[in-house]
Amino acid sequence: EAAVTQSPRNKVAVTGGKVTLSCNQTNNHNNMYWYRQDTGHGLRLIHYSYGAGSTEKGDIPDGYKASRPSQENFSLILELATPSQTSVYFCASGDAAGGVNYAEQFFGPGTRLTVL
Amino acid sequence: QQNVQQSPESLIVPEGARTSLNCTFSDSASQYFWWYRQHSGKAPKALMSIFSNGEKEEGRFTIHLNKASLHFSLHIRDSQPSDSALYLCAVRGNNRIFFGDGTQLVVKP
């Protein structure tokens, strides 16, 4: 089964500070994704990547940057954190090949970020 | 832009009931349709999928897909307290996946 890990699992940051959330996957998936999930709600796509060196904007990219230095690693960067970015952040990976599995995403355990 | 909507937003059912969750989508060219389940405090995990019109059954879970009506659903037979979770539908279209906002299901013993 796909293995996606995230670090840190919990983070408290101050307003205006820089925060980096890291994600690592060991299944050689081309595609990786960053989502945020607010209490009781669905997933909102922030950034995604089709492979090393590529990043694409999702539905809510403002205030976030992404970096994909390698096939395995995908980072989400908050240059100037704000309290509105308090949320749970999930990283996911998925296969880029065709077929039904193309839509299956494998999620990491999540990072709970609190910005004070 | 794909628009994926789920209903109801929340649902409380007694143990043993049959539960139905709904998902509508806007892009008729959509190809693959998934249900994900997320237990409280955990990551979403793929539950089951369908890509052609009709029905697919896996244990107590059944997916129905009707592309013409832009609708698919998840039915849970003999609902158990362990089924209590947030259920997210997902649709592949425009080279990416779109998630609905979820249905929060509570199964009361």
JSON list of C-alpha atoms in Angstrom, two decimals:
[
{"chain": "A", "resi": 1, "resn": "GLU", "atom": "CA", "xyz": [0.00, 0.00, 0.00]},
{"chain": "A", "resi": 2, "resn": "ALA", "atom": "CA", "xyz": [1.08, 3.57, -0.70]},
{"chain": "A", "resi": 3, "resn": "ALA", "atom": "CA", "xyz": [3.12, 5.17, 2.03]},
{"chain": "A", "resi": 4, "resn": "VAL", "atom": "CA", "xyz": [2.87, 8.94, 2.46]},
{"chain": "A", "resi": 5, "resn": "THR", "atom": "CA", "xyz": [4.39, 10.62, 5.47]},
{"chain": "A", "resi": 6, "resn": "GLN", "atom": "CA", "xyz": [4.14, 14.22, 6.63]},
{"chain": "A", "resi": 7, "resn": "SER", "atom": "CA", "xyz": [6.17, 16.34, 9.02]},
{"chain": "A", "resi": 8, "resn": "PRO", "atom": "CA", "xyz": [5.62, 17.89, 11.39]},
{"chain": "A", "resi": 9, "resn": "ARG", "atom": "CA", "xyz": [2.38, 16.33, 12.59]},
{"chain": "A", "resi": 10, "resn": "ASN", "atom": "CA", "xyz": [1.55, 19.34, 14.71]},
{"chain": "A", "resi": 11, "resn": "LYS", "atom": "CA", "xyz": [2.82, 22.89, 14.40]},
{"chain": "A", "resi": 12, "resn": "VAL", "atom": "CA", "xyz": [2.14, 26.12, 16.25]},
{"chain": "A", "resi": 13, "resn": "ALA", "atom": "CA", "xyz": [3.34, 29.23, 14.42]},
{"chain": "A", "resi": 14, "resn": "VAL", "atom": "CA", "xyz": [3.14, 32.97, 15.01]},
{"chain": "A", "resi": 15, "resn": "THR", "atom": "CA", "xyz": [1.48, 35.40, 12.67]},
{"chain": "A", "resi": 16, "resn": "GLY", "atom": "CA", "xyz": [3.96, 36.62, 10.07]},
{"chain": "A", "resi": 17, "resn": "GLY", "atom": "CA", "xyz": [6.28, 33.69, 10.55]},
{"chain": "A", "resi": 18, "resn": "LYS", "atom": "CA", "xyz": [7.41, 31.25, 7.87]},
{"chain": "A", "resi": 19, "resn": "VAL", "atom": "CA", "xyz": [6.10, 27.69, 7.96]},
{"chain": "A", "resi": 20, "resn": "THR", "atom": "CA", "xyz": [7.23, 24.74, 5.87]},
{"chain": "A", "resi": 21, "resn": "LEU", "atom": "CA", "xyz": [5.22, 21.53, 5.75]},
{"chain": "A", "resi": 22, "resn": "SER", "atom": "CA", "xyz": [6.96, 18.51, 4.28]},
{"chain": "A", "resi": 23, "resn": "CYS", "atom": "CA", "xyz": [5.63, 15.43, 2.54]},
{"chain": "A", "resi": 24, "resn": "ASN", "atom": "CA", "xyz": [7.41, 12.27, 1.43]},
{"chain": "A", "resi": 25, "resn": "GLN", "atom": "CA", "xyz": [6.05, 9.35, -0.58]},
{"chain": "A", "resi": 26, "resn": "THR", "atom": "CA", "xyz": [7.80, 6.07, -1.29]},
{"chain": "A", "resi": 27, "resn": "ASN", "atom": "CA", "xyz": [5.66, 4.68, -4.10]},
{"chain": "A", "resi": 28, "resn": "ASN", "atom": "CA", "xyz": [7.18, 6.49, -7.03]},
{"chain": "A", "resi": 29, "resn": "HIS", "atom": "CA", "xyz": [3.93, 8.27, -7.85]},
{"chain": "A", "resi": 30, "resn": "ASN", "atom": "CA", "xyz": [4.24, 11.13, -10.30]},
{"chain": "A", "resi": 31, "resn": "ASN", "atom": "CA", "xyz": [1.44, 13.25, -8.89]},
{"chain": "A", "resi": 32, "resn": "MET", "atom": "CA", "xyz": [1.38, 14.86, -5.47]},
{"chain": "A", "resi": 33, "resn": "TYR", "atom": "CA", "xyz": [-1.15, 17.19, -3.90]},
{"chain": "A", "resi": 34, "resn": "TRP", "atom": "CA", "xyz": [-1.60, 19.54, -0.95]},
{"chain": "A", "resi": 35, "resn": "TYR", "atom": "CA", "xyz": [-5.05, 20.03, 0.56]},
{"chain": "A", "resi": 36, "resn": "ARG", "atom": "CA", "xyz": [-6.40, 21.83, 3.56]},
{"chain": "A", "resi": 37, "resn": "GLN", "atom": "CA", "xyz": [-9.40, 20.65, 5.51]},
{"chain": "A", "resi": 38, "resn": "ASP", "atom": "CA", "xyz": [-11.29, 22.83, 7.93]},
{"chain": "A", "resi": 39, "resn": "THR", "atom": "CA", "xyz": [-13.36, 21.29, 10.69]},
{"chain": "A", "resi": 40, "resn": "GLY", "atom": "CA", "xyz": [-16.23, 19.19, 9.35]},
{"chain": "A", "resi": 41, "resn": "HIS", "atom": "CA", "xyz": [-15.58, 20.14, 5.74]},
{"chain": "A", "resi": 42, "resn": "GLY", "atom": "CA", "xyz": [-14.17, 18.60, 2.62]},
{"chain": "A", "resi": 43, "resn": "LEU", "atom": "CA", "xyz": [-10.77, 18.97, 1.02]},
{"chain": "A", "resi": 44, "resn": "ARG", "atom": "CA", "xyz": [-9.65, 22.12, -0.76]},
{"chain": "A", "resi": 45, "resn": "LEU", "atom": "CA", "xyz": [-6.78, 21.83, -3.22]},
{"chain": "A", "resi": 46, "resn": "ILE", "atom": "CA", "xyz": [-3.93, 24.29, -2.66]},
{"chain": "A", "resi": 47, "resn": "HIS", "atom": "CA", "xyz": [-1.14, 23.15, -5.01]},
{"chain": "A", "resi": 48, "resn": "TYR", "atom": "CA", "xyz": [-0.28, 20.01, -6.92]},
{"chain": "A", "resi": 49, "resn": "SER", "atom": "CA", "xyz": [2.57, 18.62, -8.96]},
{"chain": "A", "resi": 50, "resn": "TYR", "atom": "CA", "xyz": [2.96, 16.28, -11.92]},
{"chain": "A", "resi": 51, "resn": "GLY", "atom": "CA", "xyz": [6.56, 15.46, -11.18]},
{"chain": "A", "resi": 52, "resn": "ALA", "atom": "CA", "xyz": [9.90, 16.75, -9.94]},
{"chain": "A", "resi": 53, "resn": "GLY", "atom": "CA", "xyz": [10.37, 20.42, -10.70]},
{"chain": "A", "resi": 54, "resn": "SER", "atom": "CA", "xyz": [6.71, 21.10, -11.48]},
{"chain": "A", "resi": 55, "resn": "THR", "atom": "CA", "xyz": [4.08, 22.83, -9.38]},
{"chain": "A", "resi": 56, "resn": "GLU", "atom": "CA", "xyz": [0.57, 23.90, -10.33]},
{"chain": "A", "resi": 57, "resn": "LYS", "atom": "CA", "xyz": [-1.92, 26.15, -8.58]},
{"chain": "A", "resi": 58, "resn": "GLY", "atom": "CA", "xyz": [-5.02, 24.53, -7.18]},
{"chain": "A", "resi": 59, "resn": "ASP", "atom": "CA", "xyz": [-8.24, 26.20, -6.12]},
{"chain": "A", "resi": 60, "resn": "ILE", "atom": "CA", "xyz": [-6.91, 28.21, -3.15]},
{"chain": "A", "resi": 61, "resn": "PRO", "atom": "CA", "xyz": [-3.20, 28.97, -3.80]},
{"chain": "A", "resi": 62, "resn": "ASP", "atom": "CA", "xyz": [-3.07, 32.50, -2.37]},
{"chain": "A", "resi": 63, "resn": "GLY", "atom": "CA", "xyz": [-0.67, 32.73, 0.58]},
{"chain": "A", "resi": 64, "resn": "TYR", "atom": "CA", "xyz": [0.97, 29.40, -0.22]},
{"chain": "A", "resi": 65, "resn": "LYS", "atom": "CA", "xyz": [3.93, 28.27, -2.28]},
{"chain": "A", "resi": 66, "resn": "ALA", "atom": "CA", "xyz": [4.93, 24.73, -3.20]},
{"chain": "A", "resi": 67, "resn": "SER", "atom": "CA", "xyz": [8.18, 23.03, -4.05]},
{"chain": "A", "resi": 68, "resn": "ARG", "atom": "CA", "xyz": [8.79, 19.61, -5.64]},
{"chain": "A", "resi": 69, "resn": "PRO", "atom": "CA", "xyz": [12.55, 19.04, -5.58]},
{"chain": "A", "resi": 70, "resn": "SER", "atom": "CA", "xyz": [12.33, 15.30, -6.21]},
{"chain": "A", "resi": 71, "resn": "GLN", "atom": "CA", "xyz": [9.87, 12.54, -7.09]},
{"chain": "A", "resi": 72, "resn": "GLU", "atom": "CA", "xyz": [9.53, 11.69, -3.40]},
{"chain": "A", "resi": 73, "resn": "ASN", "atom": "CA", "xyz": [9.24, 15.11, -1.76]},
{"chain": "A", "resi": 74, "resn": "PHE", "atom": "CA", "xyz": [6.67, 17.88, -1.98]},
{"chain": "A", "resi": 75, "resn": "SER", "atom": "CA", "xyz": [6.69, 20.87, 0.39]},
{"chain": "A", "resi": 76, "resn": "LEU", "atom": "CA", "xyz": [4.12, 23.52, 1.19]},
{"chain": "A", "resi": 77, "resn": "ILE", "atom": "CA", "xyz": [5.46, 26.89, 2.27]},
{"chain": "A", "resi": 78, "resn": "LEU", "atom": "CA", "xyz": [3.63, 29.66, 4.07]},
{"chain": "A", "resi": 79, "resn": "GLU", "atom": "CA", "xyz": [5.93, 32.68, 3.78]},
{"chain": "A", "resi": 80, "resn": "LEU", "atom": "CA", "xyz": [3.86, 34.93, 6.05]},
{"chain": "A", "resi": 81, "resn": "ALA", "atom": "CA", "xyz": [1.50, 32.78, 8.11]},
{"chain": "A", "resi": 82, "resn": "THR", "atom": "CA", "xyz": [-1.87, 34.22, 9.12]},
{"chain": "A", "resi": 83, "resn": "PRO", "atom": "CA", "xyz": [-4.50, 32.94, 11.61]},
{"chain": "A", "resi": 84, "resn": "SER", "atom": "CA", "xyz": [-6.82, 32.18, 8.65]},
{"chain": "A", "resi": 85, "resn": "GLN", "atom": "CA", "xyz": [-4.35, 29.48, 7.62]},
{"chain": "A", "resi": 86, "resn": "THR", "atom": "CA", "xyz": [-5.04, 27.53, 10.80]},
{"chain": "A", "resi": 87, "resn": "SER", "atom": "CA", "xyz": [-6.23, 24.16, 9.50]},
{"chain": "A", "resi": 88, "resn": "VAL", "atom": "CA", "xyz": [-5.34, 20.53, 8.94]},
{"chain": "A", "resi": 89, "resn": "TYR", "atom": "CA", "xyz": [-3.16, 20.01, 5.89]},
{"chain": "A", "resi": 90, "resn": "PHE", "atom": "CA", "xyz": [-3.10, 16.75, 3.96]},
{"chain": "A", "resi": 91, "resn": "CYS", "atom": "CA", "xyz": [-0.59, 15.66, 1.39]},
{"chain": "A", "resi": 92, "resn": "ALA", "atom": "CA", "xyz": [-1.53, 13.00, -1.13]},
{"chain": "A", "resi": 93, "resn": "SER", "atom": "CA", "xyz": [0.08, 11.11, -3.98]},
{"chain": "A", "resi": 94, "resn": "GLY", "atom": "CA", "xyz": [-1.35, 9.32, -6.99]},
{"chain": "A", "resi": 95, "resn": "ASP", "atom": "CA", "xyz": [-0.32, 7.42, -10.09]},
{"chain": "A", "resi": 96, "resn": "ALA", "atom": "CA", "xyz": [-0.30, 9.37, -13.35]},
{"chain": "A", "resi": 97, "resn": "ALA", "atom": "CA", "xyz": [-0.90, 6.30, -15.52]},
{"chain": "A", "resi": 98, "resn": "GLY", "atom": "CA", "xyz": [-4.26, 5.80, -17.19]},
{"chain": "A", "resi": 99, "resn": "GLY", "atom": "CA", "xyz": [-7.03, 3.61, -15.90]},
{"chain": "A", "resi": 100, "resn": "VAL", "atom": "CA", "xyz": [-9.34, 3.75, -12.94]},
{"chain": "A", "resi": 101, "resn": "ASN", "atom": "CA", "xyz": [-6.50, 3.95, -10.49]},
{"chain": "A", "resi": 102, "resn": "TYR", "atom": "CA", "xyz": [-5.64, 7.37, -11.86]},
{"chain": "A", "resi": 103, "resn": "ALA", "atom": "CA", "xyz": [-8.25, 8.87, -9.58]},
{"chain": "A", "resi": 104, "resn": "GLU", "atom": "CA", "xyz": [-7.11, 7.09, -6.44]},
{"chain": "A", "resi": 105, "resn": "GLN", "atom": "CA", "xyz": [-5.10, 9.25, -4.10]},
{"chain": "A", "resi": 106, "resn": "PHE", "atom": "CA", "xyz": [-3.16, 8.06, -1.09]},
{"chain": "A", "resi": 107, "resn": "PHE", "atom": "CA", "xyz": [-3.15, 10.48, 1.80]},
{"chain": "A", "resi": 108, "resn": "GLY", "atom": "CA", "xyz": [-0.64, 11.22, 4.51]},
{"chain": "A", "resi": 109, "resn": "PRO", "atom": "CA", "xyz": [-1.72, 11.42, 8.16]},
{"chain": "A", "resi": 110, "resn": "GLY", "atom": "CA", "xyz": [-2.12, 15.20, 8.11]},
{"chain": "A", "resi": 111, "resn": "THR", "atom": "CA", "xyz": [-0.46, 18.16, 9.80]},
{"chain": "A", "resi": 112, "resn": "ARG", "atom": "CA", "xyz": [-2.44, 20.23, 12.28]},
{"chain": "A", "resi": 113, "resn": "LEU", "atom": "CA", "xyz": [-1.27, 23.84, 11.94]},
{"chain": "A", "resi": 114, "resn": "THR", "atom": "CA", "xyz": [-2.26, 26.55, 14.40]},
{"chain": "A", "resi": 115, "resn": "VAL", "atom": "CA", "xyz": [-1.27, 30.14, 13.65]},
{"chain": "A", "resi": 116, "resn": "LEU", "atom": "CA", "xyz": [-1.51, 32.44, 16.67]},
{"chain": "B", "resi": 1, "resn": "GLN", "atom": "CA", "xyz": [-14.53, 23.99, -13.68]},
{"chain": "B", "resi": 2, "resn": "GLN", "atom": "CA", "xyz": [-16.05, 20.78, -12.33]},
{"chain": "B", "resi": 3, "resn": "ASN", "atom": "CA", "xyz": [-18.71, 21.29, -9.66]},
{"chain": "B", "resi": 4, "resn": "VAL", "atom": "CA", "xyz": [-19.14, 18.36, -7.30]},
{"chain": "B", "resi": 5, "resn": "GLN", "atom": "CA", "xyz": [-21.98, 18.49, -4.77]},
{"chain": "B", "resi": 6, "resn": "GLN", "atom": "CA", "xyz": [-22.88, 16.02, -2.03]},
{"chain": "B", "resi": 7, "resn": "SER", "atom": "CA", "xyz": [-26.12, 15.47, -0.17]},
{"chain": "B", "resi": 8, "resn": "PRO", "atom": "CA", "xyz": [-27.12, 15.31, 2.54]},
{"chain": "B", "resi": 9, "resn": "GLU", "atom": "CA", "xyz": [-24.53, 17.28, 4.52]},
{"chain": "B", "resi": 10, "resn": "SER", "atom": "CA", "xyz": [-25.09, 15.06, 7.53]},
{"chain": "B", "resi": 11, "resn": "LEU", "atom": "CA", "xyz": [-27.03, 11.97, 8.35]},
{"chain": "B", "resi": 12, "resn": "ILE", "atom": "CA", "xyz": [-27.88, 10.06, 11.52]},
{"chain": "B", "resi": 13, "resn": "VAL", "atom": "CA", "xyz": [-29.17, 6.51, 11.12]},
{"chain": "B", "resi": 14, "resn": "PRO", "atom": "CA", "xyz": [-29.79, 3.59, 13.51]},
{"chain": "B", "resi": 15, "resn": "GLU", "atom": "CA", "xyz": [-27.60, 0.53, 13.44]},
{"chain": "B", "resi": 16, "resn": "GLY", "atom": "CA", "xyz": [-28.80, -1.93, 10.81]},
{"chain": "B", "resi": 17, "resn": "ALA", "atom": "CA", "xyz": [-30.34, 0.74, 8.55]},
{"chain": "B", "resi": 18, "resn": "ARG", "atom": "CA", "xyz": [-29.70, 1.14, 4.83]},
{"chain": "B", "resi": 19, "resn": "THR", "atom": "CA", "xyz": [-27.90, 4.42, 4.18]},
{"chain": "B", "resi": 20, "resn": "SER", "atom": "CA", "xyz": [-27.76, 6.35, 0.92]},
{"chain": "B", "resi": 21, "resn": "LEU", "atom": "CA", "xyz": [-25.29, 9.10, 0.09]},
{"chain": "B", "resi": 22, "resn": "ASN", "atom": "CA", "xyz": [-25.49, 11.19, -3.07]},
{"chain": "B", "resi": 23, "resn": "CYS", "atom": "CA", "xyz": [-23.04, 12.98, -5.32]},
{"chain": "B", "resi": 24, "resn": "THR", "atom": "CA", "xyz": [-23.69, 15.09, -8.41]},
{"chain": "B", "resi": 25, "resn": "PHE", "atom": "CA", "xyz": [-21.12, 16.44, -10.86]},
{"chain": "B", "resi": 26, "resn": "SER", "atom": "CA", "xyz": [-21.25, 18.96, -13.68]},
{"chain": "B", "resi": 27, "resn": "ASP", "atom": "CA", "xyz": [-18.85, 17.70, -16.36]},
{"chain": "B", "resi": 28, "resn": "SER", "atom": "CA", "xyz": [-20.42, 15.02, -18.54]},
{"chain": "B", "resi": 29, "resn": "ALA", "atom": "CA", "xyz": [-16.93, 14.04, -19.78]},
{"chain": "B", "resi": 30, "resn": "SER", "atom": "CA", "xyz": [-15.92, 12.87, -16.28]},
{"chain": "B", "resi": 31, "resn": "GLN", "atom": "CA", "xyz": [-14.43, 9.40, -16.34]},
{"chain": "B", "resi": 32, "resn": "TYR", "atom": "CA", "xyz": [-13.78, 7.96, -12.90]},
{"chain": "B", "resi": 33, "resn": "PHE", "atom": "CA", "xyz": [-15.83, 8.17, -9.74]},
{"chain": "B", "resi": 34, "resn": "TRP", "atom": "CA", "xyz": [-14.67, 7.40, -6.23]},
{"chain": "B", "resi": 35, "resn": "TRP", "atom": "CA", "xyz": [-15.92, 7.34, -2.68]},
{"chain": "B", "resi": 36, "resn": "TYR", "atom": "CA", "xyz": [-13.49, 8.07, 0.13]},
{"chain": "B", "resi": 37, "resn": "ARG", "atom": "CA", "xyz": [-14.08, 7.52, 3.82]},
{"chain": "B", "resi": 38, "resn": "GLN", "atom": "CA", "xyz": [-12.48, 9.56, 6.58]},
{"chain": "B", "resi": 39, "resn": "HIS", "atom": "CA", "xyz": [-12.79, 8.51, 10.20]},
{"chain": "B", "resi": 40, "resn": "SER", "atom": "CA", "xyz": [-12.48, 11.23, 12.80]},
{"chain": "B", "resi": 41, "resn": "GLY", "atom": "CA", "xyz": [-8.89, 12.44, 13.17]},
{"chain": "B", "resi": 42, "resn": "LYS", "atom": "CA", "xyz": [-7.65, 10.22, 10.36]},
{"chain": "B", "resi": 43, "resn": "ALA", "atom": "CA", "xyz": [-6.68, 10.65, 6.72]},
{"chain": "B", "resi": 44, "resn": "PRO", "atom": "CA", "xyz": [-9.19, 10.05, 3.90]},
{"chain": "B", "resi": 45, "resn": "LYS", "atom": "CA", "xyz": [-8.92, 6.61, 2.39]},
{"chain": "B", "resi": 46, "resn": "ALA", "atom": "CA", "xyz": [-10.32, 5.34, -0.88]},
{"chain": "B", "resi": 47, "resn": "LEU", "atom": "CA", "xyz": [-13.34, 3.09, -0.32]},
{"chain": "B", "resi": 48, "resn": "MET", "atom": "CA", "xyz": [-14.48, 2.05, -3.79]},
{"chain": "B", "resi": 49, "resn": "SER", "atom": "CA", "xyz": [-14.75, 3.26, -7.35]},
{"chain": "B", "resi": 50, "resn": "ILE", "atom": "CA", "xyz": [-16.76, 2.89, -10.56]},
{"chain": "B", "resi": 51, "resn": "PHE", "atom": "CA", "xyz": [-16.13, 4.06, -14.11]},
{"chain": "B", "resi": 52, "resn": "SER", "atom": "CA", "xyz": [-19.02, 2.74, -16.19]},
{"chain": "B", "resi": 53, "resn": "ASN", "atom": "CA", "xyz": [-22.76, 3.18, -15.82]},
{"chain": "B", "resi": 54, "resn": "GLY", "atom": "CA", "xyz": [-24.47, 0.74, -13.54]},
{"chain": "B", "resi": 55, "resn": "GLU", "atom": "CA", "xyz": [-23.86, -0.76, -10.17]},
{"chain": "B", "resi": 56, "resn": "LYS", "atom": "CA", "xyz": [-20.91, -2.23, -8.31]},
{"chain": "B", "resi": 57, "resn": "GLU", "atom": "CA", "xyz": [-21.14, -4.09, -5.02]},
{"chain": "B", "resi": 58, "resn": "GLU", "atom": "CA", "xyz": [-18.40, -4.80, -2.51]},
{"chain": "B", "resi": 59, "resn": "GLY", "atom": "CA", "xyz": [-19.63, -6.39, 0.70]},
{"chain": "B", "resi": 60, "resn": "ARG", "atom": "CA", "xyz": [-22.16, -4.08, 2.36]},
{"chain": "B", "resi": 61, "resn": "PHE", "atom": "CA", "xyz": [-21.31, -1.19, 0.02]},
{"chain": "B", "resi": 62, "resn": "THR", "atom": "CA", "xyz": [-22.81, -0.51, -3.41]},
{"chain": "B", "resi": 63, "resn": "ILE", "atom": "CA", "xyz": [-22.07, 2.28, -5.88]},
{"chain": "B", "resi": 64, "resn": "HIS", "atom": "CA", "xyz": [-24.58, 3.37, -8.50]},
{"chain": "B", "resi": 65, "resn": "LEU", "atom": "CA", "xyz": [-23.50, 5.55, -11.43]},
{"chain": "B", "resi": 66, "resn": "ASN", "atom": "CA", "xyz": [-25.73, 7.32, -13.94]},
{"chain": "B", "resi": 67, "resn": "LYS", "atom": "CA", "xyz": [-23.58, 9.50, -16.17]},
{"chain": "B", "resi": 68, "resn": "ALA", "atom": "CA", "xyz": [-26.58, 10.85, -18.12]},
{"chain": "B", "resi": 69, "resn": "SER", "atom": "CA", "xyz": [-28.05, 12.32, -14.95]},
{"chain": "B", "resi": 70, "resn": "LEU", "atom": "CA", "xyz": [-24.60, 13.37, -13.68]},
{"chain": "B", "resi": 71, "resn": "HIS", "atom": "CA", "xyz": [-25.18, 11.44, -10.47]},
{"chain": "B", "resi": 72, "resn": "PHE", "atom": "CA", "xyz": [-23.61, 8.66, -8.46]},
{"chain": "B", "resi": 73, "resn": "SER", "atom": "CA", "xyz": [-24.39, 7.31, -5.04]},
{"chain": "B", "resi": 74, "resn": "LEU", "atom": "CA", "xyz": [-23.11, 5.10, -2.26]},
{"chain": "B", "resi": 75, "resn": "HIS", "atom": "CA", "xyz": [-25.43, 2.72, -0.45]},
{"chain": "B", "resi": 76, "resn": "ILE", "atom": "CA", "xyz": [-24.51, 1.02, 2.80]},
{"chain": "B", "resi": 77, "resn": "ARG", "atom": "CA", "xyz": [-26.47, -2.06, 3.78]},
{"chain": "B", "resi": 78, "resn": "ASP", "atom": "CA", "xyz": [-26.81, -2.99, 7.48]},
{"chain": "B", "resi": 79, "resn": "SER", "atom": "CA", "xyz": [-25.02, 0.17, 8.67]},
{"chain": "B", "resi": 80, "resn": "GLN", "atom": "CA", "xyz": [-22.66, -0.31, 11.62]},
{"chain": "B", "resi": 81, "resn": "PRO", "atom": "CA", "xyz": [-21.35, 2.19, 14.19]},
{"chain": "B", "resi": 82, "resn": "SER", "atom": "CA", "xyz": [-17.91, 1.65, 12.66]},
{"chain": "B", "resi": 83, "resn": "ASP", "atom": "CA", "xyz": [-19.28, 3.16, 9.43]},
{"chain": "B", "resi": 84, "resn": "SER", "atom": "CA", "xyz": [-19.57, 6.53, 11.21]},
{"chain": "B", "resi": 85, "resn": "ALA", "atom": "CA", "xyz": [-17.27, 8.84, 9.26]},
{"chain": "B", "resi": 86, "resn": "LEU", "atom": "CA", "xyz": [-17.07, 11.67, 6.74]},
{"chain": "B", "resi": 87, "resn": "TYR", "atom": "CA", "xyz": [-17.75, 10.32, 3.25]},
{"chain": "B", "resi": 88, "resn": "LEU", "atom": "CA", "xyz": [-16.21, 12.22, 0.34]},
{"chain": "B", "resi": 89, "resn": "CYS", "atom": "CA", "xyz": [-17.06, 11.67, -3.30]},
{"chain": "B", "resi": 90, "resn": "ALA", "atom": "CA", "xyz": [-14.41, 12.36, -5.94]},
{"chain": "B", "resi": 91, "resn": "VAL", "atom": "CA", "xyz": [-14.62, 12.79, -9.69]},
{"chain": "B", "resi": 92, "resn": "ARG", "atom": "CA", "xyz": [-11.78, 12.77, -12.21]},
{"chain": "B", "resi": 93, "resn": "GLY", "atom": "CA", "xyz": [-12.06, 15.37, -14.94]},
{"chain": "B", "resi": 94, "resn": "ASN", "atom": "CA", "xyz": [-9.93, 18.02, -16.64]},
{"chain": "B", "resi": 95, "resn": "ASN", "atom": "CA", "xyz": [-6.78, 16.11, -15.71]},
{"chain": "B", "resi": 96, "resn": "ARG", "atom": "CA", "xyz": [-7.31, 16.39, -11.98]},
{"chain": "B", "resi": 97, "resn": "ILE", "atom": "CA", "xyz": [-9.57, 15.12, -9.20]},
{"chain": "B", "resi": 98, "resn": "PHE", "atom": "CA", "xyz": [-12.41, 17.12, -7.70]},
{"chain": "B", "resi": 99, "resn": "PHE", "atom": "CA", "xyz": [-13.78, 16.35, -4.24]},
{"chain": "B", "resi": 100, "resn": "GLY", "atom": "CA", "xyz": [-17.21, 17.10, -2.81]},
{"chain": "B", "resi": 101, "resn": "ASP", "atom": "CA", "xyz": [-17.55, 18.69, 0.62]},
{"chain": "B", "resi": 102, "resn": "GLY", "atom": "CA", "xyz": [-18.59, 15.43, 2.24]},
{"chain": "B", "resi": 103, "resn": "THR", "atom": "CA", "xyz": [-21.47, 13.82, 4.10]},
{"chain": "B", "resi": 104, "resn": "GLN", "atom": "CA", "xyz": [-21.00, 13.28, 7.83]},
{"chain": "B", "resi": 105, "resn": "LEU", "atom": "CA", "xyz": [-22.55, 9.94, 8.72]},
{"chain": "B", "resi": 106, "resn": "VAL", "atom": "CA", "xyz": [-23.35, 8.89, 12.30]},
{"chain": "B", "resi": 107, "resn": "VAL", "atom": "CA", "xyz": [-24.65, 5.38, 12.94]},
{"chain": "B", "resi": 108, "resn": "LYS", "atom": "CA", "xyz": [-26.30, 5.10, 16.35]},
{"chain": "B", "resi": 109, "resn": "PRO", "atom": "CA", "xyz": [-26.07, 1.72, 18.18]}
]
